[in-house]
Amino acid sequence: MTREPDDLQRIFEFIIELDKLKAIVRRTKPTVLERYENSAEHSWQVCLLAVLLAQHSRQPVDVTRVVEILLVHDIPEIDAGDRIVYEAPSDARTATERQAASRIFGILPEPQANWCMSRWEEYEARESSEAVFAYAMDRLMPVLHNLESHGQSWRENNVSLEKVLSVNAVIGEVLPAVWERVQVLIAKSGAGDRT
Amino acid sequence: MTREPDDLQRIFEFIIELDKLKAIVRRTKPTVLERYENSAEHSWQVCLLAVLLAQHSRQPVDVTRVVEILLVHDIPEIDAGDRIVYEAPSDARTATERQAASRIFGILPEPQANWCMSRWEEYEARESSEAVFAYAMDRLMPVLHNLESHGQSWRENNVSLEKVLSVNAVIGEVLPAVWERVQVLIAKSGAGDRT
């Protein structure tokens, strides 16, 4: 009687806290819009990309687990902000993200907090096939956007084609045919050209 | 050799088409923002709501299936636009949504097109426990937003408290404890008061 309402209240509070991810702005623009995309709508799109490309994975992956990971993977950005993948990682950034995950997932009742934290930690560790596949999807999505926008976020952030190819090479480890195709498209589209 | 690239190209085209859902504006505002939310970021949030509340379902549900349904449930809005639940449904609207689903899912290779269409049709039919639970989540999310915003979308669209309670009663059928709690919160918050 007393526990049920408390747990519910914490779930409601967490869900409303998630609204803040709609205000976290990424570096890429949705193809049809002038504005930058936010991390909430990105999270939805990358889940669908994972579902649609799972069959192209070199190793079999549990798609359910991949989607669970992708639903929570950006939530700590609510406190830590978005970081472009081409920036060097730092210990300070990692600590900030971990604190953010603890605070935000900690709003939830313990079983759900643990559920979220375990999926986020799995993503961060990049050890399971599912985490690596999820990471490859998170890398591929902005590449697909850049193919459509003549390299908008690469140009704006001064990212060289060489860096694009090296940082995103993980896509090739996970989905060789997809990465091969994407490299052809980058060359064809001129998205990697500096203007 | 010839089929693989074609299928990939169709998946890429579909994923970029999904950008358009980020431009479909709903009636509710995220708690922290002045703007209205869009259907893409809503789709992400409602997936997490489903994961977190599945244990409160009166009937056991396959959460994976619920999430799959919710990932695709709003995609036809790309052509058909968002419809507030308090508007009466019409045959014309249903036909428009069905056409939209055919066009948009039809961008995909056949197996993936069928995957999306079957989940969207399951949602529309509201027959399986998973579809009904997904629908209840889609109803609950804007109620939670209205609790935070003193009934912002209800006031702006002139929706009476009576209508709020009757249209959302499906939440009570699926999650009795949640709906009971929400009704108390509506009364306490004054979110259903007309100003």
Coordinates of C-alpha atoms in Angstrom, one line a residue:
Chain A
M1 CA 0.0 0.0 0.0
T2 CA 2.7 2.5 0.9
R3 CA 5.4 1.1 -1.5
E4 CA 3.3 1.0 -4.7
P5 CA 2.5 4.7 -4.8
D6 CA 6.1 5.7 -4.0
D7 CA 7.4 3.5 -6.8
L8 CA 4.9 4.9 -9.3
Q9 CA 5.7 8.5 -8.3
R10 CA 9.4 7.8 -8.9
I11 CA 8.7 6.4 -12.4
F12 CA 6.5 9.4 -13.2
E13 CA 9.3 11.7 -12.0
F14 CA 11.9 9.9 -14.1
I15 CA 9.7 10.1 -17.2
I16 CA 9.3 13.8 -16.8
E17 CA 13.0 14.2 -16.2
L18 CA 13.5 12.6 -19.6
D19 CA 11.9 15.7 -21.2
K20 CA 15.3 17.3 -20.7
L21 CA 16.9 15.1 -23.3
K22 CA 14.7 16.8 -25.9
A23 CA 16.7 20.0 -25.1
I24 CA 20.1 18.4 -25.7
V25 CA 21.2 19.5 -29.1
R26 CA 23.4 17.3 -31.3
R27 CA 25.7 18.5 -34.2
T28 CA 23.6 17.0 -37.0
K29 CA 20.5 18.5 -38.7
P30 CA 17.5 16.3 -39.6
T31 CA 17.4 16.2 -43.4
V32 CA 14.1 18.2 -43.7
L33 CA 14.8 20.8 -41.0
E34 CA 16.9 23.8 -40.5
R35 CA 17.4 23.2 -36.8
Y36 CA 19.8 20.7 -35.2
E37 CA 18.4 17.4 -34.0
N38 CA 18.1 16.6 -30.3
S39 CA 19.3 13.4 -28.5
A40 CA 15.7 12.2 -27.7
E41 CA 14.6 12.0 -31.3
H42 CA 18.0 10.6 -32.3
S43 CA 17.5 7.8 -29.8
W44 CA 14.3 6.8 -31.4
Q45 CA 15.7 6.9 -34.9
V46 CA 18.8 4.9 -34.0
C47 CA 16.6 2.2 -32.4
L48 CA 14.9 1.7 -35.7
L49 CA 18.2 1.7 -37.6
A50 CA 19.3 -1.1 -35.3
V51 CA 16.1 -3.2 -35.9
L52 CA 16.5 -2.8 -39.7
L53 CA 20.2 -3.6 -39.9
A54 CA 20.4 -6.4 -37.3
Q55 CA 20.4 -9.0 -40.1
H56 CA 23.5 -7.4 -41.5
S57 CA 25.5 -7.9 -38.3
R58 CA 28.6 -10.2 -38.7
Q59 CA 27.8 -11.7 -35.4
P60 CA 24.3 -12.6 -34.3
V61 CA 22.9 -10.0 -31.9
D62 CA 19.9 -10.0 -29.5
V63 CA 18.0 -7.0 -31.1
T64 CA 15.8 -6.6 -28.0
R65 CA 18.9 -6.0 -25.9
V66 CA 20.4 -3.6 -28.6
V67 CA 17.2 -1.5 -28.5
E68 CA 17.1 -1.5 -24.7
I69 CA 20.7 -0.2 -24.8
L70 CA 19.9 2.4 -27.4
L71 CA 16.8 3.7 -25.5
V72 CA 19.0 4.6 -22.5
H73 CA 22.4 5.2 -24.0
D74 CA 22.1 9.0 -24.2
I75 CA 20.1 9.7 -21.0
P76 CA 23.2 10.8 -19.0
E77 CA 23.6 13.7 -21.6
I78 CA 20.8 15.4 -19.6
D79 CA 23.5 16.4 -17.2
A80 CA 26.7 15.9 -19.2
G81 CA 25.6 17.4 -22.6
D82 CA 26.3 15.9 -26.0
R83 CA 29.8 15.1 -27.1
I84 CA 30.8 14.8 -30.7
V85 CA 32.5 11.5 -31.3
Y86 CA 35.5 13.2 -33.0
E87 CA 36.5 14.9 -29.7
A88 CA 39.1 13.0 -27.7
P89 CA 37.5 11.1 -24.7
S90 CA 38.7 12.2 -21.3
D91 CA 38.6 10.9 -17.7
A92 CA 36.7 14.0 -16.6
R93 CA 34.0 13.4 -19.2
T94 CA 33.7 9.8 -18.2
A95 CA 33.3 10.7 -14.5
T96 CA 30.7 13.4 -15.4
E97 CA 28.7 10.9 -17.4
R98 CA 28.8 8.3 -14.6
Q99 CA 27.6 10.8 -12.0
A100 CA 24.8 11.8 -14.4
A101 CA 23.8 8.2 -14.9
S102 CA 23.7 7.7 -11.1
R103 CA 21.7 10.8 -10.4
I104 CA 19.1 10.3 -13.2
F105 CA 18.6 6.5 -13.0
G106 CA 18.6 6.9 -9.2
I107 CA 15.3 8.7 -9.5
L108 CA 13.7 5.3 -10.3
P109 CA 12.8 2.5 -7.9
E110 CA 15.8 0.2 -7.4
P111 CA 14.9 -2.6 -9.9
Q112 CA 14.3 -0.1 -12.7
A113 CA 17.3 2.0 -11.8
N114 CA 19.4 -1.2 -12.0
W115 CA 17.8 -2.1 -15.3
C116 CA 18.8 1.3 -16.8
M117 CA 22.2 1.4 -15.2
S118 CA 23.1 -2.1 -16.4
R119 CA 22.2 -1.3 -20.0
W120 CA 24.1 2.0 -19.9
E121 CA 27.2 0.3 -18.4
E122 CA 27.0 -2.4 -21.0
Y123 CA 27.0 0.3 -23.7
E124 CA 30.0 2.1 -22.1
A125 CA 32.0 -1.1 -21.8
R126 CA 31.6 -2.1 -25.5
E127 CA 32.3 -5.7 -24.7
S128 CA 29.1 -7.6 -25.6
S129 CA 28.2 -8.0 -29.3
E130 CA 25.0 -6.0 -28.5
A131 CA 26.9 -3.0 -27.1
V132 CA 29.3 -3.0 -30.0
F133 CA 26.4 -3.2 -32.5
A134 CA 24.5 -0.4 -30.7
Y135 CA 27.7 1.7 -30.8
A136 CA 28.1 1.0 -34.5
M137 CA 24.5 2.2 -35.1
D138 CA 25.2 5.3 -33.1
R139 CA 28.2 6.0 -35.4
L140 CA 26.3 5.1 -38.6
M141 CA 23.3 7.4 -38.1
P142 CA 25.2 10.7 -38.3
V143 CA 27.2 9.4 -41.3
L144 CA 23.9 8.8 -43.1
H145 CA 22.8 12.3 -42.2
N146 CA 26.1 13.7 -43.5
L147 CA 25.7 11.8 -46.8
E148 CA 22.4 13.7 -47.3
S149 CA 23.7 17.1 -46.2
H150 CA 27.0 17.2 -48.1
G151 CA 28.8 16.6 -44.8
Q152 CA 27.1 19.4 -42.8
S153 CA 28.3 18.3 -39.3
W154 CA 31.8 17.3 -40.6
R155 CA 32.2 20.7 -42.2
E156 CA 30.9 22.7 -39.3
N157 CA 33.2 20.8 -36.9
N158 CA 36.2 20.7 -39.2
V159 CA 36.4 16.9 -39.3
S160 CA 38.6 15.5 -42.0
L161 CA 37.6 12.6 -44.3
E162 CA 40.5 10.7 -42.9
K163 CA 39.1 11.1 -39.3
V164 CA 35.6 10.2 -40.5
L165 CA 36.9 7.0 -41.9
S166 CA 39.1 6.0 -39.0
V167 CA 36.7 6.9 -36.2
N168 CA 33.8 5.1 -37.9
A169 CA 35.8 2.0 -38.9
V170 CA 34.0 0.2 -36.1
I171 CA 31.0 0.1 -38.4
G172 CA 33.1 -2.1 -40.7
E173 CA 34.0 -4.5 -38.0
V174 CA 30.3 -5.0 -37.1
L175 CA 28.7 -4.7 -40.5
P176 CA 31.3 -5.2 -43.3
A177 CA 28.9 -4.9 -46.2
V178 CA 27.2 -1.8 -44.8
W179 CA 30.5 0.0 -44.2
E180 CA 31.8 -0.9 -47.7
R181 CA 28.7 0.6 -49.2
V182 CA 28.8 3.7 -47.0
Q183 CA 32.4 4.3 -48.1
V184 CA 31.4 4.2 -51.7
L185 CA 28.5 6.6 -51.0
I186 CA 30.9 9.0 -49.1
A187 CA 33.2 9.1 -52.1
K188 CA 30.4 9.5 -54.6
S189 CA 28.5 12.2 -52.7
G190 CA 31.5 14.4 -51.9
A191 CA 30.3 14.6 -48.3
G192 CA 33.9 14.2 -47.1
D193 CA 35.2 17.0 -49.3
R194 CA 36.5 20.2 -47.6
T195 CA 35.0 23.3 -49.0
Chain B
M1 CA 25.6 -9.1 -55.3
T2 CA 22.8 -7.0 -56.9
R3 CA 20.2 -7.5 -54.2
E4 CA 22.3 -6.6 -51.2
P5 CA 23.1 -3.0 -52.2
D6 CA 19.5 -2.4 -53.3
D7 CA 18.1 -3.5 -50.0
L8 CA 20.7 -1.4 -48.1
Q9 CA 19.8 1.6 -50.2
R10 CA 16.2 1.2 -49.3
I11 CA 16.9 0.9 -45.6
F12 CA 19.0 4.1 -45.8
E13 CA 16.3 5.9 -47.7
F14 CA 13.7 4.9 -45.1
I15 CA 15.8 6.0 -42.2
I16 CA 16.3 9.4 -43.8
E17 CA 12.5 9.5 -44.5
L18 CA 12.0 9.1 -40.7
D19 CA 13.6 12.5 -40.2
K20 CA 10.2 13.9 -41.2
L21 CA 8.6 12.6 -38.0
K22 CA 10.9 15.1 -36.1
A23 CA 8.9 17.9 -37.9
I24 CA 5.4 16.5 -36.8
V25 CA 4.3 18.7 -33.9
R26 CA 2.1 17.4 -31.1
R27 CA -0.2 19.3 -28.8
T28 CA 1.9 18.9 -25.6
K29 CA 5.0 20.7 -24.5
P30 CA 8.0 19.0 -22.9
T31 CA 8.2 20.2 -19.3
V32 CA 11.4 22.1 -19.7
L33 CA 10.7 23.7 -23.1
E34 CA 8.6 26.4 -24.5
R35 CA 8.1 24.6 -27.8
Y36 CA 5.7 21.8 -28.5
E37 CA 7.1 18.3 -28.7
N38 CA 7.4 16.3 -31.9
S39 CA 6.3 12.7 -32.6
A40 CA 9.8 11.3 -32.9
E41 CA 11.0 12.3 -29.4
H42 CA 7.6 11.3 -28.1
S43 CA 8.1 7.9 -29.6
W44 CA 11.3 7.4 -27.7
Q45 CA 9.8 8.6 -24.4
V46 CA 6.8 6.4 -24.6
C47 CA 8.9 3.3 -25.3
L48 CA 10.7 4.0 -22.0
L49 CA 7.4 4.5 -20.2
A50 CA 6.3 1.1 -21.5
V51 CA 9.4 -0.6 -20.3
L52 CA 9.1 1.0 -16.8
L53 CA 5.4 0.3 -16.3
A54 CA 5.1 -3.2 -17.9
Q55 CA 5.2 -4.8 -14.4
H56 CA 2.0 -2.8 -13.5
S57 CA 0.1 -4.3 -16.4
R58 CA -3.0 -6.3 -15.3
Q59 CA -2.2 -8.9 -18.0
P60 CA 1.3 -10.1 -18.7
V61 CA 2.7 -8.4 -21.8
D62 CA 5.7 -9.1 -24.1
V63 CA 7.6 -5.8 -23.6
T64 CA 9.7 -6.4 -26.6
R65 CA 6.7 -6.5 -28.8
V66 CA 5.2 -3.4 -27.0
V67 CA 8.4 -1.4 -27.7
E68 CA 8.5 -2.6 -31.4
I69 CA 4.9 -1.4 -31.8
L70 CA 5.6 2.0 -30.2
L71 CA 8.8 2.5 -32.3
V72 CA 6.6 2.4 -35.5
H73 CA 3.2 3.6 -34.2
D74 CA 3.4 7.2 -35.2
I75 CA 5.4 6.9 -38.5
P76 CA 2.3 7.3 -40.7
E77 CA 1.9 10.8 -39.2
I78 CA 4.7 11.8 -41.6
D79 CA 2.0 12.0 -44.3
A80 CA -1.1 12.1 -42.1
G81 CA -0.1 14.6 -39.4
D82 CA -0.7 14.3 -35.7
R83 CA -4.3 13.9 -34.5
I84 CA -5.2 14.8 -30.9
V85 CA -7.0 11.8 -29.2
Y86 CA -9.9 14.0 -28.2
E87 CA -10.9 14.5 -31.9
A88 CA -13.5 12.0 -33.2
P89 CA -12.0 9.3 -35.4
S90 CA -13.1 9.3 -39.0
D91 CA -13.0 6.8 -41.9
A92 CA -11.2 9.5 -44.0
R93 CA -8.5 9.8 -41.3
T94 CA -8.1 6.0 -41.1
A95 CA -7.8 5.7 -44.9
T96 CA -5.1 8.5 -45.0
E97 CA -3.1 6.8 -42.3
R98 CA -3.3 3.4 -44.1
Q99 CA -2.1 5.0 -47.3
A100 CA 0.7 6.7 -45.4
A101 CA 1.8 3.4 -43.8
S102 CA 1.8 1.7 -47.2
R103 CA 3.9 4.5 -48.8
I104 CA 6.4 4.9 -46.0
F105 CA 6.9 1.3 -45.0
G106 CA 6.9 0.4 -48.7
I107 CA 10.3 2.2 -49.1
L108 CA 11.8 -0.7 -47.2
P109 CA 12.8 -4.2 -48.6
E110 CA 9.8 -6.5 -48.3
P111 CA 10.7 -8.4 -45.1
Q112 CA 11.3 -5.1 -43.2
A113 CA 8.3 -3.4 -44.7
N114 CA 6.1 -6.4 -43.5
W115 CA 7.7 -6.2 -40.1
C116 CA 6.8 -2.5 -39.7
M117 CA 3.3 -2.9 -41.3
S118 CA 2.4 -5.9 -39.0
R119 CA 3.3 -3.9 -35.9
W120 CA 1.4 -0.8 -37.0
E121 CA -1.6 -2.9 -37.9
E122 CA -1.4 -4.7 -34.6
Y123 CA -1.5 -1.3 -32.9
E124 CA -4.4 -0.1 -35.0
A125 CA -6.4 -3.2 -34.3
R126 CA -6.0 -2.9 -30.5
E127 CA -6.7 -6.6 -30.1
S128 CA -3.5 -8.1 -28.6
S129 CA -2.6 -7.3 -25.0
E130 CA 0.6 -5.7 -26.4
A131 CA -1.3 -3.3 -28.6
V132 CA -3.7 -2.3 -25.9
F133 CA -0.8 -1.8 -23.5
A134 CA 1.0 0.3 -26.1
Y135 CA -2.1 2.4 -26.6
A136 CA -2.5 2.9 -22.9
M137 CA 1.1 4.2 -22.7
D138 CA 0.4 6.5 -25.6
R139 CA -2.6 7.9 -23.7
L140 CA -0.8 8.1 -20.3
M141 CA 2.2 10.1 -21.6
P142 CA 0.3 13.3 -22.4
V143 CA -1.7 12.9 -19.1
L144 CA 1.7 13.0 -17.2
H145 CA 2.7 16.1 -19.2
N146 CA -0.6 17.8 -18.4
L147 CA -0.1 17.1 -14.7
E148 CA 3.2 19.0 -14.9
S149 CA 1.8 21.9 -17.0
H150 CA -1.5 22.6 -15.2
G151 CA -3.3 21.0 -18.1
Q152 CA -1.6 22.9 -20.9
S153 CA -2.8 20.8 -23.9
W154 CA -6.2 20.3 -22.3
R155 CA -6.7 24.0 -21.8
E156 CA -5.4 24.9 -25.3
N157 CA -7.7 22.4 -27.0
N158 CA -10.6 23.0 -24.8
V159 CA -10.9 19.5 -23.5
S160 CA -13.1 19.0 -20.4
L161 CA -12.0 17.0 -17.3
E162 CA -15.0 14.7 -18.1
K163 CA -13.6 14.0 -21.5
V164 CA -10.1 13.5 -20.1
L165 CA -11.4 10.9 -17.7
S166 CA -13.6 9.1 -20.3
V167 CA -11.1 9.0 -23.2
N168 CA -8.3 7.8 -21.0
A169 CA -10.2 5.2 -19.1
V170 CA -8.4 2.6 -21.2
I171 CA -5.4 3.2 -18.9
G172 CA -7.5 1.9 -16.0
E173 CA -8.4 -1.2 -17.9
V174 CA -4.8 -2.0 -18.5
L175 CA -3.1 -0.6 -15.4
P176 CA -5.7 -0.2 -12.6
A177 CA -3.3 1.0 -9.9
V178 CA -1.7 3.5 -12.2
W179 CA -5.0 5.0 -13.4
E180 CA -6.2 5.2 -9.8
R181 CA -3.1 7.1 -8.8
V182 CA -3.3 9.4 -11.9
Q183 CA -6.9 10.3 -11.1
V184 CA -5.9 11.4 -7.6
L185 CA -3.0 13.5 -9.1
I186 CA -5.3 15.1 -11.6
A187 CA -7.7 16.2 -8.8
K188 CA -4.8 17.4 -6.6
S189 CA -3.0 19.3 -9.3
G190 CA -6.0 21.1 -10.6
A191 CA -4.8 20.1 -14.1
G192 CA -8.3 19.4 -15.2
D193 CA -9.7 22.8 -14.0
R194 CA -10.9 25.2 -16.6
T195 CA -9.4 28.6 -16.3

